[in-house]
Coordinates of C-alpha atoms in Angstrom, one line a residue:
M1 CA -48.8 41.1 -36.9
I2 CA -49.2 37.6 -35.7
S3 CA -52.1 37.3 -33.1
F4 CA -51.4 36.1 -29.6
P5 CA -53.4 32.8 -29.9
R6 CA -51.4 32.0 -33.0
K7 CA -48.2 32.7 -31.2
V8 CA -49.2 30.2 -28.4
W9 CA -50.4 27.9 -31.0
R10 CA -47.0 27.7 -32.6
L11 CA -45.3 27.4 -29.3
L12 CA -47.5 24.3 -28.4
V13 CA -46.6 22.9 -32.2
A14 CA -43.0 23.3 -31.4
I15 CA -43.0 21.6 -28.1
K16 CA -45.1 18.8 -29.4
D17 CA -42.5 18.6 -32.5
G18 CA -39.7 18.6 -29.8
L19 CA -41.0 15.8 -27.9
A20 CA -41.6 13.7 -30.8
L21 CA -38.0 14.2 -31.8
L22 CA -36.9 13.5 -28.4
F23 CA -38.9 10.1 -28.1
L24 CA -37.8 9.1 -31.8
I25 CA -34.0 9.8 -30.5
L26 CA -34.7 7.4 -27.3
F27 CA -36.4 4.7 -29.4
F28 CA -33.2 4.4 -31.5
F29 CA -31.1 4.5 -28.4
F30 CA -33.1 1.5 -26.9
L31 CA -33.1 -0.4 -30.4
F32 CA -29.1 0.0 -30.5
G33 CA -29.0 -1.4 -26.8
I34 CA -31.1 -4.2 -27.4
M35 CA -29.0 -5.0 -30.5
N36 CA -25.5 -4.5 -28.8
G37 CA -26.6 -5.6 -25.1
K38 CA -25.8 -8.7 -23.5
P39 CA -28.2 -11.3 -23.0
N40 CA -30.8 -11.2 -20.2
P41 CA -28.7 -12.6 -17.0
A42 CA -32.1 -14.1 -15.8
V43 CA -32.1 -16.9 -18.6
A44 CA -31.9 -20.6 -17.8
V45 CA -28.5 -22.0 -17.1
S46 CA -27.2 -24.9 -18.8
K47 CA -24.2 -27.1 -18.2
G48 CA -20.5 -26.1 -18.7
A49 CA -17.7 -24.0 -17.2
L50 CA -18.5 -20.9 -15.2
V51 CA -16.6 -18.1 -16.6
V52 CA -15.4 -15.5 -14.1
E53 CA -14.2 -12.7 -16.6
L54 CA -12.7 -10.3 -14.5
D55 CA -12.2 -7.2 -16.9
G56 CA -11.5 -3.9 -14.9
I57 CA -11.7 -4.1 -11.1
V58 CA -13.2 -6.0 -8.2
T59 CA -14.6 -3.7 -5.6
E60 CA -17.0 -3.9 -2.5
Q61 CA -19.4 -1.5 -4.3
P62 CA -19.2 -0.5 -7.8
A63 CA -19.7 3.1 -8.6
E64 CA -23.1 3.9 -10.0
V65 CA -23.2 4.2 -14.0
D66 CA -24.6 7.2 -15.9
P67 CA -28.0 5.8 -17.4
L68 CA -27.1 7.3 -20.9
A69 CA -23.7 5.0 -20.7
L70 CA -26.4 2.1 -20.3
L71 CA -28.4 3.5 -23.5
S72 CA -25.3 3.4 -25.5
G73 CA -23.9 -0.1 -24.3
G74 CA -20.8 1.3 -22.5
G75 CA -19.1 3.9 -20.5
G76 CA -16.1 5.8 -19.9
Q77 CA -15.1 4.2 -16.7
V78 CA -13.5 0.9 -16.3
Q79 CA -15.7 -2.0 -15.6
E80 CA -16.2 -2.7 -11.9
H81 CA -17.3 -6.2 -10.6
R82 CA -19.3 -6.5 -7.3
L83 CA -17.1 -8.7 -4.9
R84 CA -19.7 -10.6 -3.1
D85 CA -21.3 -11.4 -6.8
V86 CA -17.8 -13.0 -7.8
I87 CA -17.6 -14.9 -4.5
H88 CA -21.2 -16.0 -4.4
G89 CA -21.0 -17.1 -7.9
I90 CA -17.7 -19.3 -7.3
R91 CA -19.0 -20.8 -4.1
T92 CA -22.4 -22.0 -5.4
A93 CA -20.3 -23.3 -8.7
A94 CA -18.4 -25.6 -6.5
K95 CA -21.7 -27.3 -5.1
D96 CA -23.5 -27.5 -8.4
D97 CA -23.6 -30.5 -10.8
R98 CA -24.2 -28.3 -13.5
V99 CA -20.6 -26.6 -13.5
S100 CA -17.9 -28.9 -14.7
A101 CA -14.9 -26.4 -14.2
V102 CA -14.2 -22.7 -13.2
V103 CA -12.4 -20.4 -15.7
V104 CA -10.9 -17.2 -14.5
D105 CA -10.0 -14.9 -17.2
L106 CA -7.6 -12.4 -16.1
S107 CA -6.5 -10.8 -19.2
R108 CA -7.8 -7.4 -18.5
F109 CA -7.8 -7.7 -14.4
M110 CA -6.5 -4.2 -13.1
G111 CA -6.8 -5.3 -9.1
A112 CA -9.0 -5.6 -6.2
G113 CA -7.1 -5.0 -3.1
Q114 CA -5.2 -7.4 -1.2
V115 CA -8.0 -8.7 1.1
A116 CA -10.6 -8.9 -1.8
I117 CA -8.2 -11.0 -3.9
G118 CA -7.7 -13.3 -1.0
E119 CA -11.2 -13.9 -0.6
I120 CA -11.4 -14.7 -4.3
G121 CA -8.7 -17.1 -3.8
D122 CA -10.4 -18.8 -0.7
A123 CA -13.7 -19.2 -2.8
L124 CA -11.5 -20.8 -5.8
D125 CA -10.0 -23.4 -3.2
T126 CA -13.6 -24.3 -2.5
V127 CA -14.1 -25.4 -6.1
R128 CA -10.9 -27.4 -6.3
A129 CA -11.9 -29.2 -2.9
A130 CA -15.1 -30.2 -4.5
K131 CA -12.7 -32.0 -7.1
K132 CA -13.3 -29.5 -9.9
P133 CA -10.6 -27.9 -12.0
V134 CA -9.9 -24.2 -12.0
F135 CA -8.5 -22.9 -15.1
A136 CA -6.9 -19.3 -15.1
Y137 CA -6.0 -17.5 -18.3
A138 CA -4.0 -14.1 -19.0
A139 CA -1.8 -12.3 -21.4
G140 CA 0.1 -11.0 -18.8
Y141 CA 0.3 -11.5 -14.8
G142 CA 1.0 -8.8 -12.2
D143 CA 0.9 -9.3 -8.4
D144 CA -2.8 -9.1 -8.1
A145 CA -3.6 -11.3 -11.0
Y146 CA -1.1 -13.9 -10.2
Q147 CA -2.4 -14.0 -6.6
I148 CA -5.6 -15.0 -7.7
A149 CA -4.3 -17.5 -10.7
A150 CA -2.0 -19.3 -7.9
H151 CA -5.2 -20.9 -6.7
S152 CA -6.0 -22.4 -10.0
S153 CA -5.4 -25.9 -10.9
E154 CA -3.8 -24.8 -14.3
I155 CA -2.3 -21.4 -15.0
W156 CA -2.1 -20.3 -18.7
I157 CA -0.3 -17.5 -20.5
E158 CA -0.3 -16.1 -23.8
P159 CA 2.9 -17.1 -25.8
I160 CA 3.9 -13.5 -25.9
G161 CA 2.9 -12.8 -22.2
G162 CA 5.0 -12.4 -19.2
A163 CA 4.5 -12.4 -15.2
V164 CA 5.7 -9.6 -13.8
V165 CA 6.0 -9.6 -9.6
T166 CA 6.9 -6.2 -8.2
G167 CA 5.6 -6.4 -4.8
P168 CA 4.0 -3.0 -2.9
G169 CA 6.1 0.0 -3.1
G170 CA 6.9 2.9 -5.4
S171 CA 7.2 6.5 -5.7
R172 CA 4.8 9.2 -4.9
L173 CA 5.0 12.9 -6.1
Y174 CA 6.2 16.1 -4.0
Y175 CA 5.0 19.3 -5.2
K176 CA 6.9 21.8 -2.9
D177 CA 9.4 23.1 -5.5
L178 CA 6.5 23.4 -8.1
L179 CA 4.3 25.0 -5.5
D180 CA 7.2 27.6 -4.7
R181 CA 8.0 28.3 -8.5
L182 CA 4.1 29.1 -8.8
G183 CA 4.1 31.1 -5.6
V184 CA 1.3 29.0 -4.2
T185 CA 1.4 28.5 -0.5
A186 CA 0.0 25.5 1.0
N187 CA -1.2 26.4 4.4
V188 CA -1.1 23.2 6.4
Y189 CA -2.6 22.4 9.7
R190 CA -2.3 18.8 11.1
V191 CA -1.5 16.8 14.1
G192 CA 0.3 13.4 13.8
T193 CA 4.1 12.8 13.4
F194 CA 2.9 10.3 10.9
K195 CA 0.5 12.1 8.9
S196 CA 2.2 12.0 5.9
A197 CA -0.7 12.8 3.7
V198 CA 0.1 16.5 3.5
E199 CA 3.9 16.1 3.0
P200 CA 3.6 16.5 -0.7
Y201 CA 2.7 20.0 -0.4
L202 CA 5.4 20.8 2.3
R203 CA 8.4 18.7 1.3
T204 CA 10.5 17.6 -1.8
D205 CA 11.0 14.0 -0.4
Q206 CA 9.6 11.6 2.1
S207 CA 10.3 12.3 5.7
P208 CA 11.9 9.5 7.6
E209 CA 8.7 8.8 9.8
A210 CA 6.5 8.4 6.7
A211 CA 9.3 6.1 5.0
E212 CA 9.3 4.0 8.5
A213 CA 5.6 3.5 8.7
D214 CA 5.3 2.9 4.8
R215 CA 7.9 0.2 5.1
A216 CA 6.3 -1.4 8.0
Y217 CA 2.8 -1.9 6.6
A218 CA 4.2 -2.7 3.0
S219 CA 6.4 -5.5 4.3
A220 CA 3.5 -6.8 6.1
L221 CA 1.3 -6.7 3.1
W222 CA 4.3 -8.4 1.0
N223 CA 4.8 -11.0 3.5
E224 CA 0.9 -11.8 3.5
W225 CA 1.1 -12.0 -0.4
L226 CA 4.2 -14.6 -0.2
A227 CA 2.5 -16.6 2.1
D228 CA -0.7 -17.0 0.3
V229 CA 0.9 -17.7 -3.1
K230 CA 3.6 -20.3 -1.7
K231 CA 0.7 -22.0 -0.1
A232 CA -1.1 -22.4 -3.3
R233 CA 2.0 -23.1 -5.4
P234 CA 4.5 -24.7 -3.3
K235 CA 6.5 -26.0 -6.1
A236 CA 7.2 -22.6 -7.8
Q237 CA 10.6 -20.9 -7.7
L238 CA 9.0 -17.7 -6.6
D239 CA 11.7 -16.6 -4.4
A240 CA 14.3 -16.9 -7.0
Y241 CA 12.1 -15.4 -9.7
V242 CA 11.4 -12.3 -7.5
A243 CA 14.9 -11.6 -6.5
D244 CA 16.6 -11.9 -10.1
P245 CA 13.9 -12.4 -12.9
M246 CA 16.4 -11.1 -15.7
T247 CA 18.6 -14.2 -14.9
M248 CA 15.6 -16.8 -15.9
I249 CA 14.4 -14.5 -18.7
K250 CA 17.9 -14.5 -20.2
A251 CA 18.0 -18.2 -19.7
A252 CA 14.8 -18.4 -21.6
N253 CA 16.3 -16.2 -24.4
N254 CA 14.3 -13.3 -23.4
D255 CA 11.1 -15.3 -23.7
M256 CA 9.1 -14.1 -20.6
A257 CA 6.4 -16.5 -20.8
K258 CA 8.9 -19.4 -21.1
A259 CA 10.8 -18.1 -18.2
A260 CA 7.6 -18.1 -16.0
L261 CA 7.0 -21.6 -17.0
N262 CA 10.5 -22.7 -16.3
A263 CA 10.2 -21.1 -12.8
G264 CA 7.0 -23.0 -12.2
L265 CA 4.8 -20.0 -11.9
I266 CA 2.5 -20.9 -14.7
D267 CA 1.4 -24.2 -16.0
K268 CA 1.1 -24.1 -19.8
I269 CA 1.7 -21.5 -22.5
G270 CA -0.9 -21.1 -25.3
D271 CA -3.4 -18.8 -26.9
N272 CA -6.7 -18.4 -26.2
L273 CA -7.9 -21.3 -28.9
A274 CA -5.6 -23.6 -27.3
F275 CA -6.9 -22.7 -23.8
G276 CA -10.5 -23.0 -25.0
R277 CA -9.7 -26.7 -26.5
R278 CA -8.4 -27.5 -23.0
V279 CA -11.4 -26.4 -21.2
A280 CA -13.8 -28.1 -23.8
E281 CA -12.0 -31.5 -22.7
I282 CA -13.7 -31.1 -19.4
S283 CA -16.8 -29.1 -20.1
G284 CA -17.5 -29.9 -23.6
T285 CA -18.3 -28.0 -26.7
P286 CA -21.5 -26.8 -28.3
D287 CA -20.1 -27.1 -31.9
D288 CA -17.7 -30.0 -32.8
N289 CA -16.6 -27.8 -35.8
R290 CA -15.4 -25.1 -33.5
P291 CA -13.3 -27.3 -30.8
W292 CA -12.1 -24.2 -29.1
D293 CA -15.5 -23.1 -28.1
Y294 CA -16.6 -24.7 -24.7
N295 CA -19.7 -24.8 -22.9
A296 CA -19.6 -21.6 -21.0
I297 CA -21.7 -20.3 -18.2
P298 CA -21.1 -16.4 -17.7
L299 CA -20.8 -15.2 -14.3
G300 CA -23.5 -12.7 -14.5
T301 CA -26.1 -15.2 -15.8
W302 CA -25.0 -17.8 -13.1
V303 CA -25.3 -15.1 -10.2
A304 CA -28.9 -14.0 -11.5
A305 CA -30.1 -17.6 -11.7
N306 CA -28.7 -18.5 -8.3
P307 CA -29.5 -15.7 -5.8
A308 CA -28.2 -15.8 -2.3
P309 CA -30.7 -17.3 0.1
T310 CA -32.7 -15.1 2.2
D311 CA -34.3 -17.5 4.6
G312 CA -34.0 -16.8 8.5
D313 CA -33.1 -13.8 10.4
P314 CA -31.6 -11.0 8.7
I315 CA -28.4 -9.0 9.5
A316 CA -28.2 -5.7 8.3
I317 CA -25.0 -4.9 6.1
I318 CA -24.0 -1.3 5.7
P319 CA -21.3 -0.7 3.4
V320 CA -18.9 2.2 3.9
V321 CA -16.9 2.3 0.6
G322 CA -14.9 4.8 -0.9
T323 CA -14.0 8.4 0.4
I324 CA -16.3 9.5 3.2
V325 CA -17.8 12.7 1.9
D326 CA -20.2 15.2 3.3
G327 CA -23.9 15.2 2.0
E328 CA -25.5 12.4 -0.2
A329 CA -23.4 10.1 -2.5
G330 CA -23.9 7.3 -5.0
N331 CA -22.5 3.8 -4.6
G332 CA -18.8 3.6 -4.5
T333 CA -18.6 6.9 -2.4
A334 CA -19.5 7.1 1.1
G335 CA -22.2 9.8 1.5
G336 CA -22.5 10.8 5.3
E337 CA -26.1 11.4 4.9
T338 CA -26.5 8.7 2.5
I339 CA -25.0 6.0 4.9
E340 CA -26.7 7.6 8.0
A341 CA -29.9 7.3 6.2
H342 CA -29.2 3.3 5.4
I343 CA -28.3 2.6 9.0
L344 CA -31.5 4.3 10.4
D345 CA -33.6 2.2 7.5
A346 CA -32.0 -0.8 9.2
L347 CA -33.0 0.2 12.4
A348 CA -36.5 0.7 11.3
N349 CA -36.8 -2.9 10.3
E350 CA -38.1 -4.8 13.0
D351 CA -36.5 -8.0 11.9
V352 CA -33.1 -6.7 12.1
K353 CA -31.5 -7.8 15.2
A354 CA -27.9 -6.9 14.3
L355 CA -25.7 -4.6 12.3
V356 CA -22.4 -5.4 10.4
L357 CA -20.7 -2.2 8.9
R358 CA -18.5 -3.2 5.9
V359 CA -15.7 -0.8 5.6
D360 CA -13.5 -0.2 2.7
S361 CA -12.5 3.5 3.0
P362 CA -9.5 5.6 3.4
G363 CA -11.6 8.0 5.3
G364 CA -12.4 11.6 4.2
S365 CA -14.7 14.3 6.0
V366 CA -14.6 14.6 9.8
F367 CA -18.2 15.6 10.0
A368 CA -19.6 13.0 7.5
S369 CA -17.7 10.4 9.5
E370 CA -19.2 11.7 12.8
K371 CA -22.6 11.5 11.2
I372 CA -22.1 7.9 10.4
R373 CA -20.7 7.3 13.9
K374 CA -23.8 9.0 15.6
A375 CA -26.1 7.0 13.6
L376 CA -24.2 3.6 14.8
L377 CA -24.9 4.9 18.3
Q378 CA -28.5 5.0 17.9
A379 CA -28.1 0.9 17.1
K380 CA -26.2 0.9 20.4
A381 CA -28.8 2.8 22.3
R382 CA -31.5 0.1 21.0
K383 CA -29.2 -2.8 22.2
L384 CA -28.4 -4.0 18.7
P385 CA -25.0 -5.5 18.3
V386 CA -22.8 -3.6 15.9
V387 CA -19.7 -5.3 14.3
V388 CA -17.3 -3.9 11.8
S389 CA -15.9 -6.0 9.0
M390 CA -12.8 -4.2 7.8
A391 CA -11.9 -5.1 4.0
N392 CA -8.7 -3.8 2.2
V393 CA -8.5 -0.2 4.0
A394 CA -10.3 1.2 6.9
A395 CA -8.1 3.9 8.0
S396 CA -8.7 7.5 9.4
G397 CA -12.4 8.3 8.8
G398 CA -12.7 4.7 8.2
Y399 CA -11.4 4.0 11.6
W400 CA -13.5 6.5 13.0
V401 CA -16.7 5.1 12.0
S402 CA -15.5 1.8 13.2
T403 CA -15.1 2.9 16.8
P404 CA -18.8 2.1 18.3
A405 CA -18.0 -1.5 17.3
D406 CA -18.8 -4.3 19.9
K407 CA -16.1 -6.2 17.9
I408 CA -13.9 -5.4 14.9
F409 CA -12.8 -8.0 12.4
A410 CA -10.0 -7.4 9.9
E411 CA -7.6 -9.4 8.0
P412 CA -3.7 -9.3 8.4
D413 CA -3.3 -7.5 5.1
T414 CA -6.1 -4.9 6.0
I415 CA -4.7 -1.3 6.1
T416 CA -6.0 0.5 9.1
G417 CA -5.2 3.1 11.8
S418 CA -4.0 6.7 10.4
I419 CA -5.6 8.1 13.5
G420 CA -4.7 12.0 12.6
V421 CA -6.1 15.0 11.4
F422 CA -5.3 17.7 8.9
A423 CA -6.5 20.3 6.5
V424 CA -4.9 22.0 3.7
L425 CA -5.7 25.7 2.5
P426 CA -3.8 27.0 -0.7
S427 CA -3.2 30.7 -0.7
F428 CA -1.9 32.9 -3.7
E429 CA -0.3 35.9 -2.2
N430 CA 3.1 35.2 -3.9
S431 CA 1.4 34.1 -7.1
L432 CA -0.2 37.3 -7.3
A433 CA 2.8 39.3 -6.4
K434 CA 4.7 37.8 -9.4
I435 CA 2.4 39.2 -11.8
G436 CA 2.4 42.8 -10.0
V437 CA -1.1 42.2 -8.2
N438 CA -1.4 43.0 -4.5
A439 CA -4.0 42.6 -1.9
D440 CA -5.1 45.4 0.5
G441 CA -8.4 46.0 2.5
I442 CA -9.8 46.8 6.1
K443 CA -10.9 44.5 8.9
T444 CA -13.7 45.0 11.6
T445 CA -12.4 41.9 13.4
P446 CA -9.2 40.1 13.5
L447 CA -11.0 37.5 11.5
S448 CA -12.7 39.6 9.0
G449 CA -12.1 38.3 5.2
E450 CA -10.5 35.2 6.7
P451 CA -9.2 32.8 5.3
D452 CA -7.4 35.5 3.0
L453 CA -6.6 33.7 -0.2
F454 CA -4.9 36.6 -2.0
G455 CA -3.1 38.0 0.7
G456 CA -2.5 34.9 2.9
P457 CA -4.5 33.7 5.9
S458 CA -3.6 35.8 9.1
N459 CA -1.9 34.5 12.1
E460 CA -5.3 34.5 14.0
F461 CA -6.6 32.3 11.4
D462 CA -3.8 30.0 11.4
A463 CA -4.1 29.7 15.2
L464 CA -7.9 29.0 14.8
A465 CA -7.5 26.4 12.2
Q466 CA -4.8 24.5 14.1
A467 CA -7.1 24.6 17.2
G468 CA -9.7 23.2 15.4
V469 CA -7.4 20.4 14.1
E470 CA -6.0 19.7 17.5
D471 CA -9.8 19.5 19.0
V472 CA -10.6 17.0 16.4
Y473 CA -7.7 14.8 16.9
A474 CA -8.4 15.0 20.8
R475 CA -11.7 13.8 20.0
F476 CA -10.6 11.1 17.8
S477 CA -8.0 9.8 20.3
G478 CA -10.5 9.9 23.0
L479 CA -13.0 7.9 20.9
V480 CA -10.4 5.3 20.2
A481 CA -9.3 5.1 23.9
K482 CA -12.8 4.8 25.2
N483 CA -14.1 2.2 22.9
R484 CA -10.8 0.1 22.4
R485 CA -10.2 0.3 26.4
L486 CA -6.9 1.9 26.0
T487 CA -5.0 4.6 28.0
P488 CA -4.4 8.1 26.4
E489 CA -0.8 7.3 26.6
Q490 CA -1.4 3.9 24.6
V491 CA -3.5 5.7 22.1
E492 CA -0.7 8.3 21.6
A493 CA 1.6 5.6 21.1
L494 CA -0.2 3.9 18.0
A495 CA -1.8 7.3 16.8
E496 CA -0.3 10.2 15.3
G497 CA -1.5 9.4 11.9
R498 CA 0.4 6.3 11.7
V499 CA -0.9 3.4 9.2
W500 CA -0.9 -0.4 10.3
A501 CA -1.5 -3.5 8.8
G502 CA -4.1 -5.7 10.2
G503 CA -1.9 -8.2 11.7
T504 CA 0.0 -5.5 13.7
A505 CA -3.3 -3.5 14.4
R506 CA -4.7 -6.6 16.2
Q507 CA -1.5 -7.0 18.3
L508 CA -2.0 -3.2 19.3
G509 CA -5.7 -3.6 20.0
L510 CA -6.9 -1.5 17.5
V511 CA -8.7 -4.7 16.0
D512 CA -10.2 -7.7 18.0
A513 CA -10.0 -10.7 15.6
Y514 CA -9.0 -12.1 12.2
G515 CA -11.8 -12.8 9.7
G516 CA -13.7 -11.9 7.0
L517 CA -17.6 -10.6 6.2
D518 CA -18.9 -14.2 7.0
D519 CA -17.0 -14.2 10.6
A520 CA -18.5 -10.5 11.4
I521 CA -21.8 -11.7 10.4
A522 CA -21.5 -15.0 12.5
E523 CA -20.4 -12.9 15.4
A524 CA -23.2 -10.3 15.2
A525 CA -25.7 -13.4 15.1
K526 CA -24.1 -14.7 18.4
L527 CA -24.1 -11.2 20.2
A528 CA -27.8 -10.9 19.1
K529 CA -28.4 -14.6 20.3
L530 CA -29.3 -15.8 17.0
D531 CA -28.4 -19.1 15.3
A532 CA -25.6 -18.4 12.9
K533 CA -26.8 -20.9 10.7
N534 CA -30.2 -19.2 10.5
V535 CA -29.4 -15.9 9.3
Y536 CA -28.7 -14.2 6.0
P537 CA -27.0 -10.8 5.0
L538 CA -29.6 -8.1 4.4
W539 CA -28.0 -5.1 2.4
F540 CA -28.8 -1.5 2.7
E541 CA -27.2 0.5 0.0
N542 CA -28.5 2.8 -2.7
E543 CA -30.5 1.1 -5.5
P544 CA -30.0 1.9 -9.1
S545 CA -32.7 4.2 -10.3
P546 CA -35.8 3.0 -11.8
F547 CA -34.7 4.5 -15.1
A548 CA -31.3 2.8 -15.0
K549 CA -32.9 -0.4 -14.1
F550 CA -35.0 -0.2 -17.0
L551 CA -32.5 0.6 -19.6
S552 CA -30.5 -2.0 -18.0
G553 CA -33.1 -4.6 -18.4
I554 CA -33.4 -3.5 -22.1
G555 CA -29.7 -3.2 -23.0
G556 CA -27.6 -5.2 -20.8
Q557 CA -25.0 -4.2 -18.4
P558 CA -22.3 -1.8 -19.9
E559 CA -19.0 -3.1 -20.8
G560 CA -17.2 0.0 -19.6
R561 CA -13.9 1.1 -20.9
A562 CA -11.5 -1.8 -22.1
A563 CA -8.6 -2.4 -19.7
P564 CA -5.2 -3.1 -21.3
Q565 CA -3.7 -6.5 -22.0
G566 CA -0.4 -7.9 -21.4
W567 CA 2.4 -7.2 -19.0
M568 CA 3.0 -3.8 -20.8
G569 CA -0.6 -3.2 -20.1
L570 CA -0.1 -3.5 -16.3
V571 CA 2.8 -0.8 -16.9
A572 CA 0.2 1.2 -18.6
A573 CA -2.3 0.7 -15.8
R574 CA 0.2 1.9 -13.3
R575 CA 0.8 5.1 -15.2
D576 CA -2.7 5.7 -15.4
A577 CA -3.1 5.2 -11.5
M578 CA -0.3 7.7 -11.1
L579 CA -1.9 10.2 -13.0
A580 CA -5.2 9.7 -11.2
L581 CA -3.7 10.3 -8.1
L582 CA -1.7 13.3 -9.5
V583 CA -5.2 14.6 -10.0
Q584 CA -6.7 13.8 -6.5
D585 CA -3.8 15.4 -5.0
M586 CA -4.0 18.8 -7.0
A587 CA -8.1 18.3 -6.3
M588 CA -7.3 18.2 -2.6
L589 CA -5.3 21.3 -2.7
A590 CA -7.8 23.2 -4.9
T591 CA -10.9 22.4 -2.9
G592 CA -10.1 24.1 0.2
P593 CA -9.8 23.9 4.1
S594 CA -12.2 21.1 4.6
M595 CA -10.9 19.4 7.7
Q596 CA -9.8 15.6 6.9
I597 CA -9.4 12.4 8.6
Q598 CA -8.0 10.6 5.4
C599 CA -5.3 8.4 4.6
L600 CA -4.1 9.7 1.3
E601 CA -1.4 6.9 1.2
C602 CA -3.6 4.2 1.7
R603 CA -5.3 4.9 -1.7
G604 CA -2.8 2.6 -3.5
F605 CA -4.0 -0.3 -1.7
M606 CA -7.7 0.0 -2.8
A607 CA -8.9 -1.2 -6.3
R608 CA -10.8 1.9 -7.5
P609 CA -7.7 4.4 -8.0
M610 CA -6.7 2.1 -10.8
A611 CA -9.9 3.5 -12.8
G612 CA -8.6 6.8 -12.7
G613 CA -9.9 10.0 -11.0
S614 CA -13.5 11.2 -10.7
A615 CA -15.1 13.8 -12.7
Q616 CA -15.2 16.1 -9.8
D617 CA -11.3 15.6 -9.4
A618 CA -10.9 16.5 -13.0
D619 CA -13.1 19.7 -12.6
A620 CA -11.1 20.7 -9.3
M621 CA -7.8 20.1 -11.4
A622 CA -8.8 22.2 -14.0
A623 CA -10.0 25.1 -11.9
L624 CA -6.3 24.9 -10.2
A625 CA -4.7 24.9 -13.6
R626 CA -6.6 28.1 -14.6
L627 CA -5.3 29.9 -11.5
F628 CA -1.9 29.2 -12.8
V629 CA -2.1 29.6 -16.4
R630 CA -1.1 33.1 -17.5
D631 CA 0.2 34.8 -20.8

């Protein structure tokens, strides 16, 4: 028999060997990261063309990346770029003599939201105003990529590429027949004639009210897109190309690149080598034996070497990005407790004299939205000005958190409103009956065992849930009436879950002025009686963990999953987006009766849905699927 001390010794040796093996594995991960990582972005910047390579999506706040993805030099998600870094890099390049041109590579661009795209276009206009050329290149252009490219001096396209302009719109899925076939009952509690988020669970098609609202704001966005592109490319035969692209494509013998050239949508047809030679004519080449290689400055290197100024008085910027959820959440998702903490941190900073809430969210949890609103009221109690800057989407909960603002800024193509409330609770009494399973039991009160997912919720529970939804709707509309100085009748006319484009929202009094983040910061400075020329944005958001920062410094930023190229790649991206929305729809049904102030129809106007559903969505989808599968 082995003595007890010997057993302890063997255990300690095993632990020691395990730790040694773990550190050895980590060492090889670090070595792999060093060999495969990008150069340190803080290195000195030489002269050349600033390369804005927009692989993936551009978002207000990139989602956090798993440190293990940093170790391996990549990740499963599509790469995300921070909007303010893109804009800051382009604007500073316009004024710096080291930058001779700007190259915008849109080969793998998957979207940004129309407001963000407009801001990128405005930044490119500053480069051209400084008499510097802007070159755009892609294998294929969709609506988003072409709106950016339209602001370039020269638009290039691959010989086998094409430009496909579709405009906003399309189908969404309706699940009523499927749920009926499976025997799943979608118990829906809602307020708002136009609260169409729950229609997929109740109908087989779109209601006339939802179609009316969708058509109104989609038309507004389309008109804004047309106006921006036509202003940037006045000689392009845009209307004719959009109305009947096949006529022009057939005239070009089915050569889509040539058809786009003939219509004036693009300027040059050429592969990446020809494009490189063209840029090298302006920016020079580091090797005369490789004339297609031009002197290039990567955007990440440029931004790291040219940080935003921090002189003067700080204006606190609090991002509310993504779905608003209860509890804490990482970047890219608006955790109620997380954003509350950021607001309170800003209030604890004695140098901060004003707050700007930057909202890019379709809403979400009622309670998380209220937690954020209550935190903003603390700023109001201290007489600090609160200004809201709406990005692509600020709807439902995104509008709820905006109600305390002294002033709300939005762009004409911001999606906002959706003042309505809903909850969805699935029950499976019919599903169980189909397989010969019945539910029965006893009650001590009318609400015992409720909500009953197996036997179906009782009438008493239905009444209670509907009363709760109606109460939240009354609170929501009351907040809007009080803070927007509207009568209850005026609010009722523009509420009921209806979604509005920013231009219409301003006319209705839901927003105060057109403008972007810079305008909101200037207004916050004015309200705080500060010199707008002597303020700077101080961002309050999650910082990457020290471990992630360490790994990032060793291995470089992860590339992420490669986005598809070419116009057929755009079709594939749309397919992925539809599948992601399918997963999210099923996840919402599977995750229960949480009360929502969320604009699900707004998701298509945000950048991130293009990247696919979250792991939580996938888990919820799998859980729902397991309920449906039977032998």
